[in-house]
Amino acid sequence: MIQVNRTLMLKNYIKTAWRNLKRNKIFSFINVFGLSVGLACCMLICAYVYSELNYDTYPAQAKQMYRVGLRSIENNGVSEYPMVDIAVAQGIKSMYPEVLETTRLTGRGPVFIKYNDRQFKEEHVQLVDPNFLQLFSIPLIEGDNKTSLTDPSGMVITKAMAVKYFGDQQALGKTLAIDGKPYKVTGVIDQVPDDSHFHGDAFLNLPSFTEKAKQTWSNIGFFTYVVLDKNANAKKLEAAFPEMVRKFVVPEIAHDLGTSVAQASKAVNTFLFYLQPLSDIHLHSATKYELEANGDIHYIYIFAALAVFILLLAGINFTNLSTASSAKRSKEVGIRKVLGSEKSGLVSQFLTESVMLTVFALLLALGMVHLLLPLFNNLAGKHIESAFFLSPKALTIELLTAFIVGILAGIYPAFFLSSFQIISVLKGNSATKAEGKGTLRSGLIIFQFAVSTALIISTFVVYQQLHFMQNKKLGYNKEQVLVINDTYTLGNNVDAFKNQLLRNPQITSATISSAVPGKSNGMDGTQIAAKEFDDKAGHADIHTNIYHVDESYVPTLGLQVIKGRNFYPSFPGDSMSVVVNESLVKGLGWGDTDPVGKTIVRSAVMQYKVVGVIKDFHYASAKQKIAPLMLLSGHNTGTVILKVKTGDIKSLINNIKTEWDSFRAQAPFSYSFLDEQYASLYASEQQTGEIFTIFSCVALIIASLGLFGLAAFMIRLRVKEIGIRKVLGASTGSITYMLSREFLKLIVIASVISFPVTWFAMHKWLQEFAYRINIQWWVFLAAGVIAFLVAGITISFQSVKAALANPVKSLRSE
């Protein structure tokens, strides 16, 4: 019997709630639409965050897998490398029994594949140990996972690559010629999972490329992964690595530098191997040597907070409108109490209405997500599918979130409404009483616009920093610079190709080098010292990047020689000469002396004479501090870099392609523009800025939507007052000002509160950049003005409408 009564009561609650929602269509729509937008944004952001947090969790032994990296104390700081030398993997396994397996990966691409007399360029070809795919739990759809990479001339390719070359035919057993050498397809995978820190279209046997290589320890180049025993402690193992450095690295350094083992033993304290959990790589590792551009855990924190704030703003809209509309339902509450309704029953009634709203909002939000998902994926660079939001786990979380939001958003209005006194309600005093309960509403409006203003400020700062990096003076000219790729395939004809291009009047200069600013294409981290090395004077070995360039490199890129000279054209005496940047001069302690004529020692025996100093230029991203750089004279034929002067780029490229084809290069014609290549360094920040801007605008719209509904209701409560004021001669402007000023005062308070908090947060964020802006005062003023204008327009729309209304209609009932 009790169960039947409860069911009837629930049906009655739902029926009453539905009638009330239909009776107040405008407020119901604002509530449902605001909540649905908030929920949709929250769901999209949470899907993005979930995707980022679940990178590299797909291997069966992911929790036991670590990447071996190297920290080197150099140049008065710490340089971090996510890779180590060729011998480290086997050395770790032999020394430490808790290491069960090791595997390595290093890049092979780009390569040129010939099939059916057609030439193709493949960028993503990886060299891996035979157990690599097995340890990373990447299954084969054709072939045997255990043996597919044991054959030195075997290769595993993706399904997409198989279709590209072989169509519908079975790929297994087919042969492709890579750089002239035949490789047999021994396996096919579907693809490397999207949420992986590495990707590849083809995998080749690594040992076949390194079997004759010297097994060294003190260099880098191999991404090395270990699988530890379940009971192993990674930190304890890491603490034992100095023993390995003493055993293998120190003797090698002593031999290479021609010093004693005792002298080289200082490397134990500066050569630090470390272990990084596999699942931490994507969000906690952002060196310039990563296989791919990684994410950033700080952005995850920001987006997670953004999702919470947007959901809070939508919930606040509901709370504000529900408490404000309480006066309209006060007589209903009084009558229900006279008829015997208890407070608990009234609370249940109003909470039921609140939960119904959130369920409607959730259904609408799911529809919004389905429609917006393609745009969001394109913006965020993800491949999230609609099915993700409809999985049992996701639906459970979504329904639970909707229920919690409904309860939390409706709990104050429910208790507020149910606490009305019968006598006061039936005397008609509830409207005044409800109107007087403005403290909570004011506080919530302040919170909403404080958050919105903070997001506006943050968006300004993000875009300013991005613009600063993209337009910073780089120390070289990236405009009208064309890079012709893969020119090493021309062999001995590369000089002839360059000279032929220089006959074109649209090309003002050209240089042959693979050292293109913005790409990690030099020798990084090479240890050097000044010949005048003196420990007592504070000078020490430093690490430098090395570019092999010809004499045209400096003028083609517009680099500035500030001391000495550039390389002489075709001058054999410059083969052991070097041009250095300002950072190298400072690093070697030559800041107070003229470095021209001094000698740099590399690997103990190689000596270079400094003939010139160039002004520091950003050859890597402007996010990083400019590091020491040496330019060595000599051909490195990876690319031809052209300085062009023409308005008809398309015609020029066609002419260059014609010249390329005439040389019968073993690669398809490929080019890029230096300015576009530089811009790609900040693709992640650009993407983050766009996402942040969109959701900041959404937050502001949600806040304004709530303010619009609240202003409409408050004006409705004062409609008779407005009528009387108009009859007594009040102007439209004075009435509009009267109705708007209280709200706008709250917006000003919200802005003032948000300013210091946002400044602190963005100041901390900017510390991540080596070169950064100073936050300008006008950013805060602009954000405050925007919030004030949006709120003012929202409120004024309702205020002017009320002020223009005919007072006869509002007063005729009196």
XYZ file of C-alpha atoms in Angstrom, residues 189-667:
479
model
C 48.487 -4.252 -38.612
C 45.256 -2.293 -38.599
C 46.983 0.854 -37.295
C 48.921 2.166 -34.340
C 46.271 3.391 -31.840
C 45.487 7.107 -32.037
C 46.314 7.542 -28.345
C 49.956 6.571 -28.780
C 53.043 8.783 -28.445
C 54.456 7.237 -31.642
C 52.974 6.240 -34.993
C 54.225 4.518 -38.083
C 53.033 3.274 -41.446
C 55.810 0.692 -41.744
C 58.147 -1.074 -39.302
C 61.519 -2.570 -40.242
C 63.981 -4.775 -38.378
C 66.300 -2.476 -36.362
C 69.167 -4.969 -35.653
C 69.757 -5.411 -39.400
C 70.656 -1.705 -39.610
C 72.856 -1.637 -36.499
C 74.622 -5.020 -36.585
C 77.929 -3.410 -37.579
C 77.508 -0.315 -35.412
C 79.741 0.234 -32.422
C 77.888 -0.491 -29.175
C 78.282 2.897 -27.525
C 76.722 4.409 -24.374
C 77.411 8.138 -24.303
C 75.328 9.346 -27.239
C 71.601 9.460 -28.034
C 69.326 8.359 -30.868
C 67.387 5.274 -29.704
C 64.032 5.434 -27.947
C 64.416 2.634 -25.426
C 61.647 0.973 -23.396
C 61.865 -1.499 -20.521
C 59.301 -3.827 -18.954
C 59.846 -4.222 -15.219
C 58.806 -7.012 -12.930
C 55.434 -6.344 -11.256
C 57.112 -6.083 -7.867
C 59.971 -3.857 -9.047
C 60.382 -0.327 -7.736
C 61.246 2.030 -10.592
C 62.717 4.683 -8.275
C 65.069 2.187 -6.634
C 66.171 0.935 -10.036
C 66.764 4.504 -11.203
C 68.900 5.144 -8.102
C 71.153 2.253 -9.164
C 71.868 3.685 -12.631
C 75.023 5.634 -11.581
C 76.649 2.219 -11.161
C 75.914 1.547 -14.837
C 77.356 4.938 -15.792
C 80.594 4.155 -13.924
C 80.873 0.768 -15.600
C 80.087 1.687 -19.211
C 79.856 5.447 -19.814
C 82.916 6.734 -17.921
C 85.494 4.561 -19.752
C 83.931 5.521 -23.087
C 84.073 9.256 -22.317
C 87.664 8.920 -21.112
C 88.612 7.227 -24.398
C 86.764 9.749 -26.607
C 88.164 12.828 -24.855
C 91.625 11.385 -24.307
C 91.447 11.880 -20.556
C 91.961 9.557 -17.609
C 89.128 7.534 -16.123
C 89.485 9.580 -12.942
C 88.940 12.809 -14.863
C 86.012 11.354 -16.810
C 84.373 10.035 -13.629
C 82.710 13.412 -13.068
C 80.242 12.239 -15.729
C 78.624 10.049 -13.049
C 77.090 13.198 -11.577
C 76.208 14.847 -14.891
C 75.119 11.846 -16.976
C 71.839 10.753 -15.405
C 69.682 7.979 -16.839
C 66.041 8.076 -15.712
C 62.836 6.068 -16.134
C 59.620 7.659 -17.308
C 56.329 5.723 -16.983
C 54.903 4.981 -20.419
C 51.579 6.633 -19.620
C 53.385 9.864 -18.572
C 55.124 10.450 -21.894
C 52.328 12.269 -23.715
C 51.522 14.832 -21.029
C 54.743 15.077 -19.039
C 57.462 15.098 -21.700
C 57.930 17.958 -24.152
C 61.573 17.947 -25.233
C 62.437 18.982 -28.775
C 63.504 15.394 -29.466
C 60.111 13.754 -29.008
C 58.858 11.373 -31.691
C 55.750 13.519 -32.052
C 54.424 16.713 -30.521
C 53.110 15.790 -27.087
C 50.329 17.287 -25.000
C 50.736 19.309 -21.825
C 49.341 18.383 -18.415
C 48.882 22.083 -17.614
C 46.393 22.406 -20.463
C 44.539 19.365 -19.116
C 44.178 21.103 -15.757
C 42.949 24.240 -17.532
C 40.387 22.397 -19.647
C 39.161 20.310 -16.715
C 38.632 23.514 -14.719
C 36.892 25.043 -17.741
C 34.459 22.104 -17.905
C 33.651 22.454 -14.206
C 33.162 26.221 -14.497
C 30.859 25.926 -17.501
C 28.766 23.337 -15.685
C 28.705 25.556 -12.587
C 27.567 28.546 -14.639
C 24.716 26.537 -16.139
C 23.733 25.252 -12.680
C 23.861 28.770 -11.258
C 21.466 29.954 -13.967
C 18.963 27.366 -12.804
C 19.358 28.245 -9.128
C 19.053 31.958 -9.799
C 15.948 31.680 -11.933
C 14.269 29.191 -9.608
C 14.736 31.302 -6.502
C 13.707 34.434 -8.362
C 10.506 32.819 -9.642
C 9.549 31.598 -6.169
C 7.166 34.524 -5.620
C 5.083 33.408 -8.544
C 4.477 30.017 -6.894
C 4.094 31.201 -3.324
C 0.297 30.897 -3.329
C 0.600 27.367 -4.702
C 2.850 26.522 -1.758
C 0.413 28.116 0.699
C -2.605 26.250 -0.682
C -0.696 22.953 -0.626
C 0.232 23.530 3.007
C -3.397 24.356 3.913
C -4.429 21.098 2.261
C -1.958 19.193 4.430
C 1.214 18.954 2.360
C 4.320 18.432 4.443
C 7.604 20.203 3.876
C 9.269 16.965 2.710
C 6.569 16.509 0.074
C 7.056 20.045 -1.215
C 10.824 19.592 -1.314
C 10.366 16.365 -3.301
C 8.011 18.160 -5.697
C 10.481 20.933 -6.492
C 13.486 18.604 -6.668
C 11.524 16.437 -9.132
C 11.029 19.488 -11.342
C 14.728 20.291 -11.104
C 15.811 16.767 -12.052
C 13.294 16.684 -14.932
C 14.869 19.835 -16.319
C 18.364 18.368 -16.186
C 17.189 15.141 -17.869
C 15.611 17.180 -20.687
C 18.812 19.206 -20.873
C 20.906 16.018 -21.041
C 18.875 14.678 -23.971
C 19.254 17.973 -25.807
C 22.979 18.061 -24.914
C 23.496 14.601 -26.440
C 21.924 15.870 -29.650
C 24.192 18.929 -29.605
C 27.254 16.747 -29.035
C 26.329 14.542 -32.009
C 26.009 17.599 -34.278
C 29.091 19.419 -32.990
C 31.445 16.432 -32.682
C 32.879 16.599 -36.261
C 33.736 20.284 -35.768
C 35.201 19.609 -32.330
C 37.322 16.699 -33.632
C 38.656 18.886 -36.422
C 39.469 21.663 -33.957
C 41.051 19.428 -31.312
C 42.756 17.014 -33.714
C 40.931 14.043 -32.228
C 38.921 11.081 -33.530
C 36.280 10.847 -30.810
C 33.143 9.005 -31.962
C 29.511 9.591 -30.964
C 29.399 6.034 -29.603
C 31.812 7.135 -26.882
C 29.066 9.233 -25.257
C 26.500 6.407 -25.513
C 28.608 3.648 -23.961
C 27.185 2.178 -20.718
C 29.980 3.723 -18.665
C 29.594 7.179 -20.262
C 25.776 7.120 -20.017
C 25.961 6.169 -16.355
C 28.289 9.092 -15.653
C 26.148 11.466 -17.731
C 22.897 10.472 -16.005
C 24.561 10.620 -12.603
C 25.971 14.065 -13.427
C 22.557 15.288 -14.595
C 20.942 13.942 -11.421
C 23.576 15.540 -9.149
C 23.384 18.850 -11.018
C 19.585 18.749 -10.746
C 19.681 18.067 -7.017
C 22.406 20.630 -6.247
C 20.871 23.287 -8.466
C 17.375 22.706 -7.101
C 18.055 22.064 -3.445
C 18.129 25.711 -2.364
C 14.993 26.726 -4.311
C 13.207 23.625 -2.970
C 13.901 24.427 0.685
C 13.362 28.135 0.097
C 9.921 27.599 -1.456
C 8.818 24.990 1.042
C 9.735 27.232 4.000
C 7.120 29.931 3.213
C 4.728 30.643 6.114
C 1.063 29.975 5.246
C -0.282 33.258 6.678
C 2.357 35.406 4.935
C 1.807 33.623 1.651
C -1.965 33.966 1.669
C -1.705 37.638 2.684
C 0.291 38.198 -0.513
C 3.571 39.156 1.190
C 5.612 36.475 -0.574
C 6.511 38.570 -3.576
C 8.172 41.207 -1.450
C 9.823 38.554 0.651
C 11.103 36.676 -2.383
C 12.338 39.869 -3.949
C 14.229 40.658 -0.795
C 16.088 37.339 -0.912
C 18.614 38.776 -3.319
C 21.879 38.051 -1.503
C 22.308 34.579 -2.965
C 21.317 35.724 -6.436
C 23.758 38.630 -6.273
C 26.562 36.346 -5.130
C 25.886 33.888 -7.927
C 25.817 36.647 -10.575
C 29.160 37.926 -9.258
C 30.611 34.398 -9.451
C 29.318 33.878 -12.998
C 30.786 37.071 -14.367
C 34.001 36.746 -12.355
C 34.571 33.414 -14.122
C 33.543 34.859 -17.497
C 35.837 37.870 -17.102
C 38.713 35.598 -16.069
C 38.207 33.492 -19.186
C 38.180 36.591 -21.399
C 41.451 37.796 -19.841
C 43.015 34.344 -20.239
C 41.998 34.207 -23.900
C 43.597 37.612 -24.527
C 46.844 36.521 -22.849
C 47.004 33.172 -24.693
C 46.597 34.880 -28.060
C 49.055 37.643 -27.188
C 51.711 35.075 -26.254
C 51.023 33.078 -29.409
C 51.211 36.217 -31.557
C 54.422 37.211 -29.788
C 56.100 33.892 -30.583
C 54.890 33.808 -34.177
C 55.974 37.399 -34.875
C 59.063 37.649 -32.690
C 62.207 38.877 -34.393
C 63.877 35.562 -35.106
C 67.275 36.777 -36.227
C 66.713 35.404 -39.732
C 64.354 36.187 -42.596
C 61.694 33.504 -43.020
C 59.606 35.376 -45.595
C 59.818 34.376 -49.266
C 62.077 31.418 -48.422
C 61.360 28.184 -50.258
C 62.744 24.831 -49.076
C 63.221 22.063 -51.660
C 63.229 18.729 -49.811
C 65.060 15.436 -50.449
C 67.776 16.952 -52.643
C 70.208 14.312 -51.396
C 68.551 11.977 -53.920
C 70.206 14.047 -56.662
C 73.593 12.740 -55.521
C 76.469 14.567 -57.214
C 74.044 16.659 -59.256
C 72.856 18.750 -56.322
C 75.322 21.578 -57.071
C 74.310 21.575 -60.726
C 70.648 21.721 -59.677
C 71.322 24.679 -57.380
C 73.289 26.547 -60.065
C 70.565 25.918 -62.618
C 67.971 27.409 -60.259
C 70.129 30.508 -59.696
C 69.768 31.364 -63.376
C 66.129 32.144 -62.653
C 65.860 35.904 -61.936
C 63.061 35.174 -59.439
C 65.606 33.397 -57.185
C 68.029 35.775 -55.494
C 70.160 33.259 -53.555
C 70.378 29.551 -52.737
C 72.144 27.315 -50.221
C 72.600 23.563 -49.876
C 72.032 22.261 -46.344
C 69.690 20.096 -44.306
C 69.926 22.649 -41.495
C 66.534 24.325 -41.807
C 65.466 26.609 -38.931
C 62.538 25.134 -37.026
C 63.596 21.522 -37.617
C 65.832 19.355 -35.462
C 68.165 18.518 -38.315
C 71.636 19.223 -36.967
C 73.919 17.344 -34.582
C 72.416 18.107 -31.183
C 74.120 17.920 -27.810
C 77.717 17.563 -29.062
C 80.246 18.164 -26.278
C 82.925 20.786 -26.926
C 85.446 22.852 -24.957
C 87.655 25.863 -25.493
C 91.311 24.996 -26.096
C 92.110 27.518 -23.368
C 90.097 25.325 -20.966
C 90.664 26.473 -17.384
C 88.648 25.053 -14.465
C 89.850 27.761 -12.113
C 88.547 30.456 -14.422
C 85.120 28.816 -14.325
C 85.175 27.618 -17.915
C 83.898 24.126 -18.652
C 82.767 21.782 -21.385
C 79.437 22.709 -22.944
C 77.067 21.043 -25.371
C 76.283 22.577 -28.726
C 74.229 22.010 -31.847
C 76.164 21.651 -35.101
C 74.942 22.590 -38.591
C 76.902 21.666 -41.712
C 76.319 24.475 -44.186
C 77.848 26.048 -47.265
C 79.047 29.622 -47.684
C 75.622 30.771 -48.968
C 73.721 29.741 -45.834
C 74.299 32.964 -43.874
C 73.303 35.435 -46.647
C 70.361 33.323 -47.886
C 68.722 33.322 -44.446
C 69.800 36.870 -43.669
C 71.867 35.928 -40.605
C 73.879 38.799 -39.132
C 77.649 38.415 -38.775
C 78.643 40.624 -35.835
C 82.327 39.668 -35.560
C 84.780 38.206 -38.013
C 83.506 36.836 -41.316
C 81.407 34.230 -43.059
C 82.990 31.217 -44.807
C 84.872 32.012 -48.020
C 83.353 30.483 -51.181
C 85.081 27.239 -52.170
C 87.978 27.851 -49.773
C 89.618 24.566 -48.637
C 91.182 26.303 -45.666
C 87.719 26.773 -44.150
C 87.139 23.025 -43.822
C 88.156 23.245 -40.147
C 86.797 26.747 -39.587
C 83.654 27.449 -37.655
C 81.135 30.266 -37.310
C 79.447 30.335 -33.880
C 76.507 32.118 -32.308
C 76.520 34.475 -29.317
C 75.186 31.806 -26.937
C 78.179 29.574 -27.648
C 80.551 32.476 -27.014
C 78.910 33.097 -23.636
C 78.845 29.386 -22.798
C 82.596 29.007 -23.333
C 83.303 32.069 -21.199
C 84.531 34.262 -24.062
C 82.078 37.053 -23.379
C 84.765 39.602 -22.425
C 87.226 38.742 -25.197
C 87.204 38.571 -28.978
C 86.432 34.931 -29.896
C 87.660 35.266 -33.506
C 90.847 33.241 -33.859
C 90.211 31.088 -30.808
C 90.058 27.287 -30.999
C 87.215 24.899 -30.124
C 88.049 21.293 -29.264
C 85.615 18.470 -30.048
C 86.175 14.821 -29.064
C 89.654 15.671 -27.756
C 91.284 15.538 -31.200
C 89.121 17.621 -33.563
C 89.966 21.333 -33.434
C 88.136 24.202 -35.136
C 89.204 27.810 -35.575
C 86.530 30.438 -34.961
C 86.370 32.768 -37.984
C 83.103 34.537 -37.234
C 80.286 35.143 -34.754
C 76.645 35.453 -35.828
C 73.925 37.133 -33.841
C 71.705 34.663 -31.964
C 68.738 33.498 -34.032
C 65.842 31.209 -33.164
C 66.798 28.083 -35.086
C 64.392 26.134 -32.849
C 61.072 27.182 -31.354
C 60.858 30.534 -29.576
C 59.451 28.546 -26.641
C 63.013 27.411 -25.944
C 66.024 29.440 -24.940
C 68.523 29.855 -27.767
C 71.213 27.207 -27.327
C 74.868 27.236 -28.503
C 75.313 26.635 -32.238
C 78.291 25.922 -34.491
C 78.157 26.292 -38.272
C 80.693 24.035 -39.982
C 81.681 24.507 -43.605
C 80.692 21.551 -45.732
C 77.909 20.048 -47.792
C 74.948 18.383 -46.163
C 72.719 17.838 -49.144
C 69.329 17.201 -47.553
C 67.690 20.372 -48.850
C 68.171 23.352 -51.114
C 66.965 26.587 -49.501
C 65.977 29.384 -51.895
C 65.433 33.083 -51.283
C 62.871 34.168 -53.852
C 61.488 37.476 -55.043
C 58.264 37.141 -56.972
C 54.527 37.645 -56.733
C 53.852 34.600 -58.882
C 54.891 31.782 -56.547
C 52.809 29.187 -58.409
C 54.641 29.806 -61.676
C 58.014 29.692 -59.911
C 57.230 26.354 -58.256
C 56.190 24.893 -61.611
C 59.520 26.030 -63.090
C 61.466 24.491 -60.210
C 59.543 21.230 -60.606
C 60.430 21.172 -64.302
C 64.111 21.549 -63.414
C 63.754 18.830 -60.749
C 62.234 16.393 -63.226
C 64.970 17.126 -65.755
C 67.554 15.814 -63.288
C 65.604 12.534 -62.940
C 65.730 12.584 -59.169
C 64.944 9.355 -57.321
C 62.226 11.126 -55.318
